[in-house]
PDB file of C-alpha atoms in Angstrom:
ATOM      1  CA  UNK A   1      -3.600 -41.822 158.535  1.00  0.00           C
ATOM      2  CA  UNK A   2      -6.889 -39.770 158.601  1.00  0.00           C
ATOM      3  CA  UNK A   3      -7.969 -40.944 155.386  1.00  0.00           C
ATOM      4  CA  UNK A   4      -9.912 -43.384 152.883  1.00  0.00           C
ATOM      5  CA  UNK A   5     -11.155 -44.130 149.851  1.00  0.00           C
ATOM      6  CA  UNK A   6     -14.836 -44.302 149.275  1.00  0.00           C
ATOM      7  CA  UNK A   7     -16.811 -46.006 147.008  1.00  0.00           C
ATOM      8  CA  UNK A   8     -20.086 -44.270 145.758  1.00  0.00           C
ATOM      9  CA  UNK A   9     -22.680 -46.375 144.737  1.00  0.00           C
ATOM     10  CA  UNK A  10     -23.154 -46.345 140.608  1.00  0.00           C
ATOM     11  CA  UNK A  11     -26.705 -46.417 139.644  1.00  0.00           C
ATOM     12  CA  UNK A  12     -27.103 -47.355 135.671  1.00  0.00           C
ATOM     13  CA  UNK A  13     -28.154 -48.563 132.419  1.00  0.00           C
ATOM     14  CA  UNK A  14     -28.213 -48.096 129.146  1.00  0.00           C
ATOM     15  CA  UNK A  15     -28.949 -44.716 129.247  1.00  0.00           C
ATOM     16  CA  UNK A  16     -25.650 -43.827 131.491  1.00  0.00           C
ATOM     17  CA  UNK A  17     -24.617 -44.220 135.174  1.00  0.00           C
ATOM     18  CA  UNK A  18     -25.322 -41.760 137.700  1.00  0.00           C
ATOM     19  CA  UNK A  19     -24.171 -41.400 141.652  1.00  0.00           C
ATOM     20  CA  UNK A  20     -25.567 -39.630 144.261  1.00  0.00           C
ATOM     21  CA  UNK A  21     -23.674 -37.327 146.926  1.00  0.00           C
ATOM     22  CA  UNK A  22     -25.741 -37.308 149.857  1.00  0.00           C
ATOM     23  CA  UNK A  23     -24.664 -35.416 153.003  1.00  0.00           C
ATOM     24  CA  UNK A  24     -24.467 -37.472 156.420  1.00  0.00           C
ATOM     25  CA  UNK A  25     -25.267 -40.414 154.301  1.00  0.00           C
ATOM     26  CA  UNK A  26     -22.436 -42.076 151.627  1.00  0.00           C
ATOM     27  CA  UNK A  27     -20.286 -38.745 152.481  1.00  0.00           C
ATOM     28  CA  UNK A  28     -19.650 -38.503 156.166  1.00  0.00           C
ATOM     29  CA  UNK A  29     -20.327 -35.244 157.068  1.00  0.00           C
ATOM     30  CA  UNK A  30     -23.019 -32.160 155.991  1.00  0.00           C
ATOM     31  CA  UNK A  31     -21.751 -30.552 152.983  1.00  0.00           C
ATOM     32  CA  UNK A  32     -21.205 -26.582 153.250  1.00  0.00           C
ATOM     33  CA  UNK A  33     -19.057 -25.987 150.503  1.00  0.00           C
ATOM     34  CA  UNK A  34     -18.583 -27.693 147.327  1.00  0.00           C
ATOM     35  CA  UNK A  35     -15.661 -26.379 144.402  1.00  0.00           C
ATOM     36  CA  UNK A  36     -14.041 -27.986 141.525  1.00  0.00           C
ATOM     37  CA  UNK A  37     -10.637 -27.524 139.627  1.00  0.00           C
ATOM     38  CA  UNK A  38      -9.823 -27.897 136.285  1.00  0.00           C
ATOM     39  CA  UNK A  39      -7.112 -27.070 133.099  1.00  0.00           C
ATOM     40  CA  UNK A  40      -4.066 -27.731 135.890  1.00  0.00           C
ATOM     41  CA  UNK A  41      -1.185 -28.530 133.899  1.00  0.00           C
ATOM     42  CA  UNK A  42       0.772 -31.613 134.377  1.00  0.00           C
ATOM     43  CA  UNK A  43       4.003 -30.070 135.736  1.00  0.00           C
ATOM     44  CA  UNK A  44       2.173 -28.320 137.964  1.00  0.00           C
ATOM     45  CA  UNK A  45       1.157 -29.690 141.781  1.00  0.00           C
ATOM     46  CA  UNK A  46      -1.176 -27.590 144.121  1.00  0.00           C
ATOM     47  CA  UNK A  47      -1.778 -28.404 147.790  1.00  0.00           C
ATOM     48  CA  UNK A  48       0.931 -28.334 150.169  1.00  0.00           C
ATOM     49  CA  UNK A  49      -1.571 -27.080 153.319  1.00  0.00           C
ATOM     50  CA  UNK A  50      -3.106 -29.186 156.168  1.00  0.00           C
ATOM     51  CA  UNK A  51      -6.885 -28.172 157.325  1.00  0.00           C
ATOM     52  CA  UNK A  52      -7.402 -27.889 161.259  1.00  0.00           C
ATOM     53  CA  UNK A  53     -11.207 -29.016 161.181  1.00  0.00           C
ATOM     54  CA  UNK A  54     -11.907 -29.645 157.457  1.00  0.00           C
ATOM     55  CA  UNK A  55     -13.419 -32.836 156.514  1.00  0.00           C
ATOM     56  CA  UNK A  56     -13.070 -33.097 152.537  1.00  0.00           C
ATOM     57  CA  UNK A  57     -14.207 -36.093 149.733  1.00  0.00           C
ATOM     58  CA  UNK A  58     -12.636 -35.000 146.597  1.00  0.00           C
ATOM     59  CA  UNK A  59     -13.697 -37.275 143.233  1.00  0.00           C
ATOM     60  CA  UNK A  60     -12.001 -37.424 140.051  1.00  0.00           C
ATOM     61  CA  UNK A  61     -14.867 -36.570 137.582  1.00  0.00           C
ATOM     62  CA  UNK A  62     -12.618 -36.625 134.898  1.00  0.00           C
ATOM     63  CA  UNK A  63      -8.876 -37.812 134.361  1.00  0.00           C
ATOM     64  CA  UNK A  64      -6.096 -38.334 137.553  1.00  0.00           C
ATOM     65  CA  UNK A  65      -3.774 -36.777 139.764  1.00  0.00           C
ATOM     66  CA  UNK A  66      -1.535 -38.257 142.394  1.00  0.00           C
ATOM     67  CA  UNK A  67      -2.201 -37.537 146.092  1.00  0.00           C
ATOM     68  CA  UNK A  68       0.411 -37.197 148.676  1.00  0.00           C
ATOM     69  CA  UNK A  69      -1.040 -37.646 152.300  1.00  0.00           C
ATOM     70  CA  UNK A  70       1.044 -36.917 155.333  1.00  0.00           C
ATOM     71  CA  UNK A  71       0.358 -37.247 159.107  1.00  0.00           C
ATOM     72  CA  UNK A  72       3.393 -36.087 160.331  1.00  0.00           C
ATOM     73  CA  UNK A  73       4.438 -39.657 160.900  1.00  0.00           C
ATOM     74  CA  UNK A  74       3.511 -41.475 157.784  1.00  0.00           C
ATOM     75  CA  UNK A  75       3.524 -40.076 153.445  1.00  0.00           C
ATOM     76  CA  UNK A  76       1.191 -42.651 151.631  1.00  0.00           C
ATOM     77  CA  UNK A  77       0.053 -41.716 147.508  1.00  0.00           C
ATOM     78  CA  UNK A  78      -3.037 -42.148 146.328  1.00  0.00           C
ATOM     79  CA  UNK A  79      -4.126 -42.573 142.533  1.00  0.00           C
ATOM     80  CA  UNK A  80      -7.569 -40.620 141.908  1.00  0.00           C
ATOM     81  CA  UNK A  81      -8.374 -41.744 138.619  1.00  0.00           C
ATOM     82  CA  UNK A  82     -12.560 -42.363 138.919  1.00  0.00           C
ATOM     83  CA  UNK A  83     -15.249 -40.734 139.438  1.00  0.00           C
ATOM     84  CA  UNK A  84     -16.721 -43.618 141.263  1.00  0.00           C
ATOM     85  CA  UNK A  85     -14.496 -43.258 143.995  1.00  0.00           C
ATOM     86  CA  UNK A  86     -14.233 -40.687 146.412  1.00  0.00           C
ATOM     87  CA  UNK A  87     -10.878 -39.637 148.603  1.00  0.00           C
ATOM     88  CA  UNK A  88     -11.880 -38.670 152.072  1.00  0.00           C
ATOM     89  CA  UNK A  89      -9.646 -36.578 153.542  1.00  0.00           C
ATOM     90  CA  UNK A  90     -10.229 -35.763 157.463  1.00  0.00           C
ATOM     91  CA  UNK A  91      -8.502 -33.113 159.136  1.00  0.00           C
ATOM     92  CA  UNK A  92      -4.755 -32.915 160.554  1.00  0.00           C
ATOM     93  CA  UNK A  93      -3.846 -34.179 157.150  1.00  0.00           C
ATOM     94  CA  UNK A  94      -0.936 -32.529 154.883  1.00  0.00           C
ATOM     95  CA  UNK A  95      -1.917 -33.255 151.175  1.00  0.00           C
ATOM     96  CA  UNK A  96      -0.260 -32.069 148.146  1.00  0.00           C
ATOM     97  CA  UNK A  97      -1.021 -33.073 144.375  1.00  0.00           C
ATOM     98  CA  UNK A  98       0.866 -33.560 141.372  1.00  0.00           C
ATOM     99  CA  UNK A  99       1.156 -35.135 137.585  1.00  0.00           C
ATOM    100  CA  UNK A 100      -2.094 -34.156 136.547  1.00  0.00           C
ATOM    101  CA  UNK A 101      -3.649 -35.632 133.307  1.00  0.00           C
ATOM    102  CA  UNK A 102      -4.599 -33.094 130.684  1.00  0.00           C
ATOM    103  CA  UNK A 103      -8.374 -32.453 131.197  1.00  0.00           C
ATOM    104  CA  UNK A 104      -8.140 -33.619 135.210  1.00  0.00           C
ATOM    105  CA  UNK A 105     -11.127 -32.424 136.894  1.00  0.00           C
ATOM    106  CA  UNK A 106     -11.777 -32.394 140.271  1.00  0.00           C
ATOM    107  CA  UNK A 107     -14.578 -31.965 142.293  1.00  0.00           C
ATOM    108  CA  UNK A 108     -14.181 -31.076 146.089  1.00  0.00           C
ATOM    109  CA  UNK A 109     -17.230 -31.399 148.778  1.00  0.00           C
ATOM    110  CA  UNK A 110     -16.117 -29.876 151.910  1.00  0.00           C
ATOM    111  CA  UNK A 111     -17.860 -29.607 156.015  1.00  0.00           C
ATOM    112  CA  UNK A 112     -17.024 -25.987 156.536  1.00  0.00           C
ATOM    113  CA  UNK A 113     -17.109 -22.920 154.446  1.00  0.00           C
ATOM    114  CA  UNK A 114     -14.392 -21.165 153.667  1.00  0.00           C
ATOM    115  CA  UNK A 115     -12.080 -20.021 156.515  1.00  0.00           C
ATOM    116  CA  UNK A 116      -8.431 -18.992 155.676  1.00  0.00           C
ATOM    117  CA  UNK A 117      -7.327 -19.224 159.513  1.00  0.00           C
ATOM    118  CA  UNK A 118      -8.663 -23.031 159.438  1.00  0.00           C
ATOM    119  CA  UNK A 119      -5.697 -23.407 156.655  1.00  0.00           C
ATOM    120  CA  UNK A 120      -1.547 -24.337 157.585  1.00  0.00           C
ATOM    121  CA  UNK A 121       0.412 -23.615 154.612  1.00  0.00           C
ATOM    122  CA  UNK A 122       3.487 -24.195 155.843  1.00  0.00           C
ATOM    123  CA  UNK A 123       4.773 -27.705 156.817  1.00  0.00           C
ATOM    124  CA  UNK A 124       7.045 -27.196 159.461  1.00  0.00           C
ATOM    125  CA  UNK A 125       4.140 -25.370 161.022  1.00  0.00           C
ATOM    126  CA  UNK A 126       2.077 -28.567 160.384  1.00  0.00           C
ATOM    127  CA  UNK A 127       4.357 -30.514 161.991  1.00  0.00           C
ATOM    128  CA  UNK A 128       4.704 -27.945 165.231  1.00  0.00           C
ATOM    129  CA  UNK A 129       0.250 -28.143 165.033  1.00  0.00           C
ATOM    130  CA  UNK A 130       0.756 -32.062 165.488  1.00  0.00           C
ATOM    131  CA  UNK A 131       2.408 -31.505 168.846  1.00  0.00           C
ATOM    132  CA  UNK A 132      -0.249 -29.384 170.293  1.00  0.00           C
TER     133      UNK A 132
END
């Protein structure tokens, strides 16, 4: 399974905490895109695609959601529930994600810009991609 969870260093005190995203350093890879998601409902679940190249760390700022990660082989879940922790994702990886908490806000750092042709939406053509 092409993925981990990462966690970020919390600086602090009793002002607040505070922790830094640094490219190449505590995330793995240079950052060219970064995008966040918010006011999902619960009974809805977004996903469902596999990235070709796409390295991703994707941090719960705010609330949870429930990861599904497939590698054609293997389906592990993942709670993301702080924003102290950081889900890398690395490419050939199907993810979906559900039952999110009212107010879940996610914040995505990604390696490439956006390329819809780097996308598979469909999982029985994930599953064909995994055979190449």
């Amino acid at each position: 399974m092409n993925y981990k969870l990462i966690d970020m260093t919390v600086h602090g005190d009793n002002r607040g905490k505070l922790v830094s995203l640094e490219g190449n350093k505590n995330i793995p890879f240079e950052i060219k895109r970064m995008y966040y998601m918010f006011d999902t409902l619960p009974n809805e679940s977004r996903g469902f695609h596999a990235h070709t190249k796409l390295e991703q760390i994707i941090i719960a700022m705010d609330g949870a959601c429930r990861f599904v990660l497939d590698d054609g082989t293997n389906r592990e879940e993942v709670l993301l529930n702080r924003p102290d922790v950081g889900l890398y994702i690395g490419p050939g990886m199907w993810r979906e994600m559900h039952d999110f908490s009212y107010g879940c806000k996610l914040v995505v750092l990604a390696s490439e810009y956006y390329d819809e042709k780097e996308y598979i939406r469909s999982y029985d053509e994930f599953l064909k991609s995994l055979k190449k």
